[in-house]
Amino acid sequence: MKFEATPRFDRDFLGLPSEHRRAFMSVVQQFHDGCVAFEASRQSSVWPSALHVRRMVSAPRVWEMTWSFASPDSRATFEFNERDGELLVRWRRIGNHAIYQNP
């Protein structure tokens, strides 16, 4: 599974407080494992329940992940693409609920 980030994600990430960045990094392996399971099955039920991964209603190609609803309110958006016949995850935004205004 390959991953890349948009320039907007990179700016969002660098603008987060360090504890928010650490919280995201602590769930990346779970997310990766979910991506591998999703690629194999294409079933949305394979995601770890703690990550709250689902498609966005307002932007069908974009997915959202929430790993904390409390402080820090931690969410990210991403999309799936293909490169060289392999599924690729492109991180789009990271932050709090406000990222949903422009996912």
PDB file of C-alpha atoms in Angstrom:
ATOM      1  CA  MET A   1       0.000   0.000   0.000  1.00  0.00           C
ATOM      2  CA  LYS A   2       1.402   3.374  -1.000  1.00  0.00           C
ATOM      3  CA  PHE A   3       0.596   6.691   0.633  1.00  0.00           C
ATOM      4  CA  GLU A   4       1.060  10.296  -0.376  1.00  0.00           C
ATOM      5  CA  ALA A   5      -0.153  13.621   0.947  1.00  0.00           C
ATOM      6  CA  THR A   6      -1.454  16.731  -0.747  1.00  0.00           C
ATOM      7  CA  PRO A   7       0.366  20.000  -0.056  1.00  0.00           C
ATOM      8  CA  ARG A   8      -2.729  21.076   1.900  1.00  0.00           C
ATOM      9  CA  PHE A   9      -2.442  18.022   4.160  1.00  0.00           C
ATOM     10  CA  ASP A  10       1.229  18.785   4.742  1.00  0.00           C
ATOM     11  CA  ARG A  11       0.389  22.381   5.742  1.00  0.00           C
ATOM     12  CA  ASP A  12      -2.471  21.203   7.968  1.00  0.00           C
ATOM     13  CA  PHE A  13      -0.218  18.625   9.624  1.00  0.00           C
ATOM     14  CA  LEU A  14       2.598  21.091  10.307  1.00  0.00           C
ATOM     15  CA  GLY A  15       0.077  23.516  11.778  1.00  0.00           C
ATOM     16  CA  LEU A  16      -1.178  20.991  14.330  1.00  0.00           C
ATOM     17  CA  PRO A  17       0.075  21.063  17.907  1.00  0.00           C
ATOM     18  CA  SER A  18       2.696  18.378  18.502  1.00  0.00           C
ATOM     19  CA  GLU A  19       0.347  16.243  20.624  1.00  0.00           C
ATOM     20  CA  HIS A  20      -2.152  16.143  17.731  1.00  0.00           C
ATOM     21  CA  ARG A  21       0.594  15.058  15.319  1.00  0.00           C
ATOM     22  CA  ARG A  22       1.657  12.330  17.745  1.00  0.00           C
ATOM     23  CA  ALA A  23      -1.957  11.145  18.090  1.00  0.00           C
ATOM     24  CA  PHE A  24      -2.225  10.816  14.299  1.00  0.00           C
ATOM     25  CA  MET A  25       1.068   8.957  14.050  1.00  0.00           C
ATOM     26  CA  SER A  26      -0.115   6.556  16.753  1.00  0.00           C
ATOM     27  CA  VAL A  27      -3.017   5.363  14.551  1.00  0.00           C
ATOM     28  CA  VAL A  28      -1.184   5.186  11.217  1.00  0.00           C
ATOM     29  CA  GLN A  29      -0.327   1.470  11.564  1.00  0.00           C
ATOM     30  CA  GLN A  30      -3.958   0.606  12.356  1.00  0.00           C
ATOM     31  CA  PHE A  31      -5.021   2.647   9.336  1.00  0.00           C
ATOM     32  CA  HIS A  32      -2.470   0.903   7.115  1.00  0.00           C
ATOM     33  CA  ASP A  33      -3.702  -2.512   8.280  1.00  0.00           C
ATOM     34  CA  GLY A  34      -7.267  -1.417   7.508  1.00  0.00           C
ATOM     35  CA  CYS A  35      -6.205  -0.263   4.033  1.00  0.00           C
ATOM     36  CA  VAL A  36      -4.647  -3.639   3.289  1.00  0.00           C
ATOM     37  CA  ALA A  37      -7.827  -5.418   4.429  1.00  0.00           C
ATOM     38  CA  PHE A  38      -9.983  -2.991   2.422  1.00  0.00           C
ATOM     39  CA  GLU A  39      -7.907  -3.531  -0.708  1.00  0.00           C
ATOM     40  CA  ALA A  40      -8.345  -7.286  -0.390  1.00  0.00           C
ATOM     41  CA  SER A  41     -12.086  -7.239   0.280  1.00  0.00           C
ATOM     42  CA  ARG A  42     -13.438  -3.806  -0.793  1.00  0.00           C
ATOM     43  CA  GLN A  43     -15.684  -4.075   2.279  1.00  0.00           C
ATOM     44  CA  SER A  44     -15.978  -0.989   4.476  1.00  0.00           C
ATOM     45  CA  SER A  45     -16.548  -3.220   7.504  1.00  0.00           C
ATOM     46  CA  VAL A  46     -12.848  -4.171   7.660  1.00  0.00           C
ATOM     47  CA  TRP A  47     -11.701  -0.873   9.178  1.00  0.00           C
ATOM     48  CA  PRO A  48     -10.756  -0.905  12.859  1.00  0.00           C
ATOM     49  CA  SER A  49     -13.795   0.459  14.688  1.00  0.00           C
ATOM     50  CA  ALA A  50     -11.650   2.872  16.722  1.00  0.00           C
ATOM     51  CA  LEU A  51     -10.808   4.767  13.524  1.00  0.00           C
ATOM     52  CA  HIS A  52     -14.379   5.543  12.395  1.00  0.00           C
ATOM     53  CA  VAL A  53     -13.607   5.331   8.663  1.00  0.00           C
ATOM     54  CA  ARG A  54     -16.372   5.987   6.150  1.00  0.00           C
ATOM     55  CA  ARG A  55     -17.135   7.666   2.850  1.00  0.00           C
ATOM     56  CA  MET A  56     -18.148  11.303   3.005  1.00  0.00           C
ATOM     57  CA  VAL A  57     -21.724  11.945   1.916  1.00  0.00           C
ATOM     58  CA  SER A  58     -20.971  15.412   0.536  1.00  0.00           C
ATOM     59  CA  ALA A  59     -17.885  14.273  -1.427  1.00  0.00           C
ATOM     60  CA  PRO A  60     -18.335  10.623  -2.513  1.00  0.00           C
ATOM     61  CA  ARG A  61     -14.720  10.080  -3.664  1.00  0.00           C
ATOM     62  CA  VAL A  62     -13.408  11.342  -0.329  1.00  0.00           C
ATOM     63  CA  TRP A  63     -13.257   9.246   2.820  1.00  0.00           C
ATOM     64  CA  GLU A  64     -13.021  10.464   6.389  1.00  0.00           C
ATOM     65  CA  MET A  65     -11.363   9.031   9.454  1.00  0.00           C
ATOM     66  CA  THR A  66     -11.971  10.152  13.026  1.00  0.00           C
ATOM     67  CA  TRP A  67      -9.824   8.703  15.781  1.00  0.00           C
ATOM     68  CA  SER A  68     -10.803  11.097  18.560  1.00  0.00           C
ATOM     69  CA  PHE A  69     -14.025  13.013  19.140  1.00  0.00           C
ATOM     70  CA  ALA A  70     -12.692  14.614  22.311  1.00  0.00           C
ATOM     71  CA  SER A  71      -9.746  16.883  22.805  1.00  0.00           C
ATOM     72  CA  PRO A  72      -7.966  16.792  20.513  1.00  0.00           C
ATOM     73  CA  ASP A  73     -10.798  16.502  17.983  1.00  0.00           C
ATOM     74  CA  SER A  74      -8.848  14.478  15.406  1.00  0.00           C
ATOM     75  CA  ARG A  75      -9.984  13.870  11.872  1.00  0.00           C
ATOM     76  CA  ALA A  76      -8.477  13.385   8.450  1.00  0.00           C
ATOM     77  CA  THR A  77      -9.754  13.021   4.914  1.00  0.00           C
ATOM     78  CA  PHE A  78      -8.262  10.867   2.196  1.00  0.00           C
ATOM     79  CA  GLU A  79      -9.038   9.334  -1.166  1.00  0.00           C
ATOM     80  CA  PHE A  80      -8.089   6.179  -2.998  1.00  0.00           C
ATOM     81  CA  ASN A  81      -6.304   6.301  -6.333  1.00  0.00           C
ATOM     82  CA  GLU A  82      -4.261   3.846  -8.349  1.00  0.00           C
ATOM     83  CA  ARG A  83      -0.666   4.140  -9.445  1.00  0.00           C
ATOM     84  CA  ASP A  84       1.114   1.448 -11.437  1.00  0.00           C
ATOM     85  CA  GLY A  85      -1.787  -0.937 -10.781  1.00  0.00           C
ATOM     86  CA  GLU A  86      -1.505  -0.525  -7.017  1.00  0.00           C
ATOM     87  CA  LEU A  87      -3.970   1.109  -4.657  1.00  0.00           C
ATOM     88  CA  LEU A  88      -2.713   4.442  -3.336  1.00  0.00           C
ATOM     89  CA  VAL A  89      -4.031   6.488  -0.415  1.00  0.00           C
ATOM     90  CA  ARG A  90      -3.783  10.245  -0.843  1.00  0.00           C
ATOM     91  CA  TRP A  91      -4.173  12.152   2.414  1.00  0.00           C
ATOM     92  CA  ARG A  92      -6.137  15.353   1.748  1.00  0.00           C
ATOM     93  CA  ARG A  93      -6.750  17.185   5.051  1.00  0.00           C
ATOM     94  CA  ILE A  94      -6.106  16.748   8.771  1.00  0.00           C
ATOM     95  CA  GLY A  95      -7.384  18.695  11.748  1.00  0.00           C
ATOM     96  CA  ASN A  96     -10.684  19.121  13.524  1.00  0.00           C
ATOM     97  CA  HIS A  97     -14.286  19.093  12.299  1.00  0.00           C
ATOM     98  CA  ALA A  98     -13.652  22.307  10.309  1.00  0.00           C
ATOM     99  CA  ILE A  99     -11.760  20.351   7.612  1.00  0.00           C
ATOM    100  CA  TYR A 100     -15.106  19.010   6.388  1.00  0.00           C
ATOM    101  CA  GLN A 101     -15.941  22.447   4.950  1.00  0.00           C
ATOM    102  CA  ASN A 102     -13.324  21.796   2.257  1.00  0.00           C
ATOM    103  CA  PRO A 103     -12.386  18.118   2.492  1.00  0.00           C
TER     104      PRO A 103
END
